[in-house]
């Protein structure tokens, strides 16, 4: 397995990961739009055959990275791909002089919360009824990547 920056030709494969991972997935056109967004940075995880099996997407806003989405194909879960993506992202944020990373995660998604906590994210607040599909609350989590001077 390896991680790399996402390319436009990866969009359909990333969308397949999205469809396998979420009950309320992003559309293919949303991913195509993200590839044109100057703030967006996407990272993909590939298996040994070059198949995209996971991805993570962030927006760089000044010195902060906001994670928009993280997904691992349902057939590849439990293989530490989420960890690999998080480590790659954190390293890239350090290289790019990003000070902090933030995200929202479903209150019920304890697996994702545990992954984020493993990498030093801490809960910082609640967004009430954040998710449109079921009005579930989101937990806002933050990680300091670099010490702010």
Coordinates of C-alpha atoms in Angstrom, one line a residue:
X1 CA 0.0 0.0 0.0
X2 CA 1.1 3.5 -0.7
X3 CA -0.3 7.1 -0.5
X4 CA 0.0 9.8 -3.1
X5 CA -1.7 13.0 -4.2
X6 CA -5.0 12.5 -6.1
X7 CA -5.1 13.2 -9.8
X8 CA -8.1 14.0 -12.0
X9 CA -8.0 10.5 -13.5
X10 CA -8.6 9.1 -10.0
X11 CA -12.0 10.7 -9.6
X12 CA -14.1 7.8 -10.7
X13 CA -12.2 5.3 -8.5
X14 CA -12.4 7.6 -5.5
X15 CA -16.1 7.9 -6.1
X16 CA -16.4 4.1 -6.0
X17 CA -14.7 4.2 -2.6
X18 CA -17.2 6.9 -1.5
X19 CA -20.2 4.8 -2.7
X20 CA -19.0 1.8 -0.8
X21 CA -18.3 3.7 2.4
X22 CA -21.3 6.1 2.9
X23 CA -25.1 5.9 2.9
X24 CA -25.2 9.5 1.8
X25 CA -22.3 9.7 -0.6
X26 CA -20.9 12.7 -2.5
X27 CA -21.7 12.8 -6.2
X28 CA -19.1 12.2 -8.9
X29 CA -19.6 15.8 -10.0
X30 CA -18.7 17.0 -6.4
X31 CA -15.4 15.2 -6.7
X32 CA -14.7 16.7 -10.1
X33 CA -15.4 20.1 -8.7
X34 CA -13.1 19.5 -5.8
X35 CA -10.2 18.8 -8.3
X36 CA -10.7 22.4 -9.6
X37 CA -10.8 23.9 -6.1
X38 CA -7.5 25.7 -5.3
X39 CA -8.1 25.1 -1.5
X40 CA -8.6 21.3 -1.9
X41 CA -5.9 18.7 -1.4
X42 CA -6.8 15.0 -1.8
X43 CA -4.7 12.0 -1.0
X44 CA -5.4 8.5 -2.2
X45 CA -4.3 5.1 -0.9
X46 CA -3.4 2.5 -3.5
X47 CA -3.0 -1.3 -3.1
X48 CA -0.2 -3.2 -4.7
X49 CA -2.1 -3.4 -8.0
X50 CA -2.7 0.3 -8.1
X51 CA -6.3 0.1 -7.1
X52 CA -7.5 3.1 -5.1
X53 CA -8.8 1.7 -1.8
X54 CA -9.2 4.9 0.3
X55 CA -8.8 8.7 0.3
X56 CA -8.7 11.7 2.5
X57 CA -9.6 15.3 1.4
X58 CA -8.8 18.6 3.1
X59 CA -9.1 22.2 2.4
X60 CA -6.1 24.5 3.3
X61 CA -7.5 27.7 4.7
X62 CA -4.6 30.0 5.5
X63 CA -2.6 27.9 8.1
X64 CA -5.4 25.4 8.9
X65 CA -6.4 22.2 7.2
X66 CA -10.1 21.2 7.4
X67 CA -10.7 17.5 6.6
X68 CA -13.8 17.2 4.4
X69 CA -13.9 13.5 4.1
X70 CA -12.1 10.2 4.8
X71 CA -13.1 6.9 3.3
X72 CA -11.8 3.4 3.0
X73 CA -13.5 1.0 0.6
X74 CA -15.6 -1.5 2.7
X75 CA -13.6 -4.5 1.3
X76 CA -10.3 -3.0 2.7
X77 CA -11.3 -2.0 6.2
X78 CA -9.3 -3.3 9.1
X79 CA -6.0 -3.0 7.1
X80 CA -4.8 0.2 8.7
X81 CA -5.5 2.3 5.5
X82 CA -7.2 5.0 7.5
X83 CA -4.0 5.3 9.7
X84 CA -1.8 5.4 6.7
X85 CA -3.8 8.2 5.2
X86 CA -3.8 10.2 8.5
X87 CA -0.1 9.8 8.8
X88 CA 0.5 10.9 5.3
X89 CA -1.8 13.9 5.7
X90 CA -0.2 15.0 9.0
X91 CA 3.3 14.8 7.4
X92 CA 2.1 16.8 4.4
X93 CA 0.5 19.4 6.6
X94 CA 3.8 19.8 8.5
X95 CA 5.7 20.2 5.2
X96 CA 3.2 22.8 4.0
X97 CA 3.4 24.9 7.3
X98 CA -0.1 24.1 8.4
X99 CA -0.6 24.8 12.1
X100 CA -3.7 22.8 12.9
X101 CA -6.2 20.3 11.4
X102 CA -9.9 20.3 12.1
X103 CA -12.8 18.0 11.2
X104 CA -16.4 17.1 12.0
X105 CA -17.3 13.5 12.8
X106 CA -20.7 11.9 13.5
X107 CA -21.4 11.5 17.2
X108 CA -22.2 7.8 16.6
X109 CA -19.0 7.1 14.6
X110 CA -16.8 5.8 17.4
X111 CA -14.4 4.0 15.1
X112 CA -13.5 7.2 13.3
X113 CA -13.3 9.2 16.6
X114 CA -10.9 6.6 17.9
X115 CA -8.7 6.9 14.8
X116 CA -8.6 10.7 15.2
X117 CA -7.8 10.5 18.9
X118 CA -5.0 8.1 18.1
X119 CA -3.4 10.9 16.1
X120 CA -3.9 13.6 18.8
X121 CA -7.2 15.1 17.7
X122 CA -9.3 16.3 20.7
X123 CA -13.0 17.2 20.8
X124 CA -13.6 20.9 20.7
X125 CA -17.3 21.3 20.3
X126 CA -20.6 20.1 18.9
X127 CA -22.4 21.1 15.7
X128 CA -26.1 20.3 16.4
X129 CA -28.0 18.4 13.8
X130 CA -25.1 18.9 11.4
X131 CA -25.7 15.9 9.1
X132 CA -28.6 16.4 6.6
X133 CA -29.5 12.7 6.1
X134 CA -30.5 12.1 9.7
X135 CA -29.9 15.4 11.6
X136 CA -27.2 13.7 13.7
X137 CA -24.8 15.9 15.7
X138 CA -21.2 16.3 14.7
X139 CA -18.3 16.4 17.1
X140 CA -15.7 19.0 16.1
X141 CA -12.2 17.7 16.6
X142 CA -8.8 19.6 16.4
X143 CA -5.2 18.7 16.2
X144 CA -2.3 21.1 16.6
X145 CA 0.3 20.2 14.0
X146 CA 2.9 22.9 14.6
X147 CA 3.5 25.1 17.6
X148 CA 2.1 28.6 16.9
X149 CA 4.6 31.3 17.7

